Amino acid sequence: MNFKTSLKFLFTAACILLMFTSCSKDELDNYGNETAITVKLKGAENNLQNLMIDIKDVQLLIGADANTPGAWMSLDLLSSGVYNVTQLNNDNELILVDGMLIPSGEVQQIKLLLGNDNAIIVHNQSRPLGSDAEELASSNIVAKRLASNKNYEFTLEFESDNSIIVTADDSINFVPKMNTLIRHLQY
């Protein structure tokens, strides 16, 4: 074999080898397509003494349409239960989700699903607050893209004062409200 034939043979062999070992576009798009998230709960400044909320779940809306099956993703809640949100201020916070891996992409909304054991304590007396499966605290996150192989921290700031509405007849309406702060964590 002469030098040109040997060079052509090596070039052809290298091309064939490259063809069999290269990744398809789909494989490249799916490789490392996860994001780590932590979700914390804090109480915003408030005038209330004790507001107990019954946390059942934390969910993210991935994509644009909330009515699409599977659009809402339940997160791995560390511990459900009843918590006094008025004690979650300054440096006190409750970690709801810790370092969970989720698919990277657009997050449209986050919601905190509450159970039926919500209460406010006024003058040392507990007064139940109504809640049903449709009543939830939510915060819109408009087109927040979570990048692959990154860590994000969502801090849900529960607005106790804005969530409790006392009517003229002294009844209490519970309309949960919160804000969401998102930080990209650098390591």
GROMACS .gro file of C-alpha atoms in nm:
model
  187
    1MET     CA    1   0.000   0.000   0.000
    2ASN     CA    2   0.128   0.342  -0.082
    3PHE     CA    3   0.114   0.645   0.145
    4LYS     CA    4  -0.201   0.796  -0.017
    5THR     CA    5  -0.394   0.470   0.012
    6SER     CA    6  -0.290   0.433   0.376
    7LEU     CA    7  -0.399   0.790   0.450
    8LYS     CA    8  -0.738   0.735   0.280
    9PHE     CA    9  -0.786   0.412   0.477
   10LEU     CA   10  -0.707   0.586   0.810
   11PHE     CA   11  -0.935   0.880   0.726
   12THR     CA   12  -1.225   0.648   0.633
   13ALA     CA   13  -1.173   0.438   0.946
   14ALA     CA   14  -1.169   0.752   1.163
   15CYS     CA   15  -1.493   0.878   1.002
   16ILE     CA   16  -1.666   0.543   1.058
   17LEU     CA   17  -1.548   0.533   1.419
   18LEU     CA   18  -1.666   0.890   1.477
   19MET     CA   19  -2.004   0.809   1.324
   20PHE     CA   20  -2.058   0.517   1.563
   21THR     CA   21  -1.942   0.702   1.875
   22SER     CA   22  -2.100   1.044   1.826
   23CYS     CA   23  -2.413   1.143   2.014
   24SER     CA   24  -2.737   1.232   1.847
   25LYS     CA   25  -2.886   1.578   1.907
   26ASP     CA   26  -3.151   1.422   2.135
   27GLU     CA   27  -2.885   1.251   2.343
   28LEU     CA   28  -2.691   1.576   2.378
   29ASP     CA   29  -3.006   1.766   2.477
   30ASN     CA   30  -3.095   1.511   2.748
   31TYR     CA   31  -2.749   1.470   2.896
   32GLY     CA   32  -2.726   1.646   3.232
   33ASN     CA   33  -3.067   1.805   3.188
   34GLU     CA   34  -3.139   1.839   3.562
   35THR     CA   35  -3.138   2.120   3.814
   36ALA     CA   36  -3.109   2.094   4.193
   37ILE     CA   37  -3.361   2.298   4.393
   38THR     CA   38  -3.413   2.376   4.759
   39VAL     CA   39  -3.739   2.529   4.882
   40LYS     CA   40  -3.756   2.720   5.211
   41LEU     CA   41  -4.048   2.882   5.393
   42LYS     CA   42  -4.021   3.208   5.582
   43GLY     CA   43  -4.278   3.439   5.735
   44ALA     CA   44  -4.293   3.798   5.613
   45GLU     CA   45  -4.312   4.079   5.869
   46ASN     CA   46  -4.648   4.049   6.041
   47ASN     CA   47  -4.859   4.171   6.329
   48LEU     CA   48  -5.010   3.834   6.415
   49GLN     CA   49  -4.919   3.629   6.719
   50ASN     CA   50  -4.969   3.278   6.585
   51LEU     CA   51  -5.078   3.157   6.244
   52MET     CA   52  -5.069   2.780   6.203
   53ILE     CA   53  -5.065   2.648   5.846
   54ASP     CA   54  -5.110   2.285   5.745
   55ILE     CA   55  -4.855   2.213   5.470
   56LYS     CA   56  -4.939   1.914   5.250
   57ASP     CA   57  -4.732   1.963   4.935
   58VAL     CA   58  -4.514   2.196   4.728
   59GLN     CA   59  -4.558   2.186   4.351
   60LEU     CA   60  -4.399   2.349   4.047
   61LEU     CA   61  -4.569   2.427   3.718
   62ILE     CA   62  -4.325   2.325   3.446
   63GLY     CA   63  -4.420   2.467   3.106
   64ALA     CA   64  -4.688   2.713   3.011
   65ASP     CA   65  -5.020   2.530   3.050
   66ALA     CA   66  -5.141   2.438   3.400
   67ASN     CA   67  -5.415   2.217   3.252
   68THR     CA   68  -5.174   1.986   3.068
   69PRO     CA   69  -5.156   1.646   3.241
   70GLY     CA   70  -4.833   1.622   3.439
   71ALA     CA   71  -4.763   1.998   3.418
   72TRP     CA   72  -4.768   2.029   3.800
   73MET     CA   73  -4.478   1.844   3.961
   74SER     CA   74  -4.497   1.747   4.329
   75LEU     CA   75  -4.168   1.802   4.506
   76ASP     CA   76  -4.016   1.574   4.770
   77LEU     CA   77  -4.150   1.748   5.080
   78LEU     CA   78  -3.924   1.672   5.377
   79SER     CA   79  -4.205   1.687   5.629
   80SER     CA   80  -4.571   1.774   5.596
   81GLY     CA   81  -4.754   1.906   5.899
   82VAL     CA   82  -4.877   2.211   6.086
   83TYR     CA   83  -4.627   2.494   6.133
   84ASN     CA   84  -4.646   2.834   6.304
   85VAL     CA   85  -4.551   3.060   6.016
   86THR     CA   86  -4.522   3.368   6.243
   87GLN     CA   87  -4.215   3.210   6.406
   88LEU     CA   88  -4.042   3.177   6.069
   89ASN     CA   89  -3.884   3.521   6.057
   90ASN     CA   90  -3.536   3.674   6.062
   91ASP     CA   91  -3.298   3.375   6.049
   92ASN     CA   92  -3.566   3.112   6.119
   93GLU     CA   93  -3.678   2.924   5.812
   94LEU     CA   94  -3.830   2.587   5.738
   95ILE     CA   95  -3.662   2.375   5.472
   96LEU     CA   96  -3.941   2.211   5.275
   97VAL     CA   97  -3.736   2.056   4.990
   98ASP     CA   98  -3.360   2.002   5.001
   99GLY     CA   99  -3.151   1.960   4.686
  100MET     CA  100  -3.414   1.778   4.478
  101LEU     CA  101  -3.322   1.714   4.116
  102ILE     CA  102  -3.585   1.827   3.867
  103PRO     CA  103  -3.582   1.859   3.488
  104SER     CA  104  -3.424   2.185   3.372
  105GLY     CA  105  -3.647   2.430   3.189
  106GLU     CA  106  -3.910   2.696   3.234
  107VAL     CA  107  -4.084   2.719   3.571
  108GLN     CA  108  -4.403   2.920   3.552
  109GLN     CA  109  -4.545   2.894   3.905
  110ILE     CA  110  -4.486   2.743   4.247
  111LYS     CA  111  -4.763   2.658   4.489
  112LEU     CA  112  -4.788   2.553   4.850
  113LEU     CA  113  -5.084   2.318   4.901
  114LEU     CA  114  -5.249   2.350   5.240
  115GLY     CA  115  -5.463   2.105   5.431
  116ASN     CA  116  -5.763   2.165   5.657
  117ASP     CA  117  -5.582   2.216   5.991
  118ASN     CA  118  -5.505   2.587   5.951
  119ALA     CA  119  -5.572   2.810   6.253
  120ILE     CA  120  -5.508   3.149   6.401
  121ILE     CA  121  -5.461   3.193   6.774
  122VAL     CA  122  -5.624   3.509   6.908
  123HIS     CA  123  -5.630   3.586   7.282
  124ASN     CA  124  -5.501   3.233   7.353
  125GLN     CA  125  -5.793   3.077   7.166
  126SER     CA  126  -5.748   2.881   6.847
  127ARG     CA  127  -5.985   2.973   6.563
  128PRO     CA  128  -5.989   2.735   6.266
  129LEU     CA  129  -5.934   2.876   5.920
  130GLY     CA  130  -6.114   2.718   5.630
  131SER     CA  131  -5.921   2.563   5.348
  132ASP     CA  132  -6.002   2.304   5.088
  133ALA     CA  133  -5.814   2.130   4.811
  134GLU     CA  134  -5.870   2.423   4.574
  135GLU     CA  135  -5.745   2.684   4.821
  136LEU     CA  136  -5.371   2.725   4.806
  137ALA     CA  137  -5.098   2.982   4.842
  138SER     CA  138  -4.929   3.048   4.514
  139SER     CA  139  -4.678   3.284   4.362
  140ASN     CA  140  -4.628   3.341   3.993
  141ILE     CA  141  -4.281   3.302   3.853
  142VAL     CA  142  -4.293   3.437   3.502
  143ALA     CA  143  -4.070   3.245   3.259
  144LYS     CA  144  -3.788   3.165   3.503
  145ARG     CA  145  -3.551   2.933   3.320
  146LEU     CA  146  -3.364   2.689   3.541
  147ALA     CA  147  -3.032   2.601   3.379
  148SER     CA  148  -2.896   2.247   3.371
  149ASN     CA  149  -2.645   2.136   3.633
  150LYS     CA  150  -2.713   2.440   3.854
  151ASN     CA  151  -2.851   2.485   4.206
  152TYR     CA  152  -3.142   2.715   4.286
  153GLU     CA  153  -3.301   2.818   4.615
  154PHE     CA  154  -3.667   2.916   4.627
  155THR     CA  155  -3.767   3.109   4.941
  156LEU     CA  156  -4.143   3.124   4.991
  157GLU     CA  157  -4.226   3.428   5.202
  158PHE     CA  158  -4.569   3.369   5.357
  159GLU     CA  159  -4.761   3.695   5.403
  160SER     CA  160  -4.957   3.631   5.723
  161ASP     CA  161  -5.110   3.980   5.750
  162ASN     CA  162  -5.236   3.975   5.390
  163SER     CA  163  -5.364   3.617   5.422
  164ILE     CA  164  -5.607   3.690   5.708
  165ILE     CA  165  -5.912   3.906   5.640
  166VAL     CA  166  -6.135   3.999   5.934
  167THR     CA  167  -6.485   4.096   5.821
  168ALA     CA  168  -6.725   4.344   5.981
  169ASP     CA  169  -6.910   4.060   6.158
  170ASP     CA  170  -6.578   3.944   6.315
  171SER     CA  171  -6.549   3.634   6.099
  172ILE     CA  172  -6.209   3.545   5.959
  173ASN     CA  173  -6.142   3.460   5.597
  174PHE     CA  174  -5.819   3.282   5.505
  175VAL     CA  175  -5.680   3.370   5.164
  176PRO     CA  176  -5.318   3.246   5.164
  177LYS     CA  177  -5.066   3.475   4.996
  178MET     CA  178  -4.691   3.453   4.951
  179ASN     CA  179  -4.400   3.590   4.752
  180THR     CA  180  -4.121   3.385   4.600
  181LEU     CA  181  -3.756   3.481   4.596
  182ILE     CA  182  -3.522   3.277   4.374
  183ARG     CA  183  -3.146   3.265   4.406
  184HIS     CA  184  -2.899   3.086   4.184
  185LEU     CA  185  -2.646   2.932   4.421
  186GLN     CA  186  -2.281   2.943   4.320
  187TYR     CA  187  -2.050   2.669   4.442
   0.00000   0.00000   0.00000
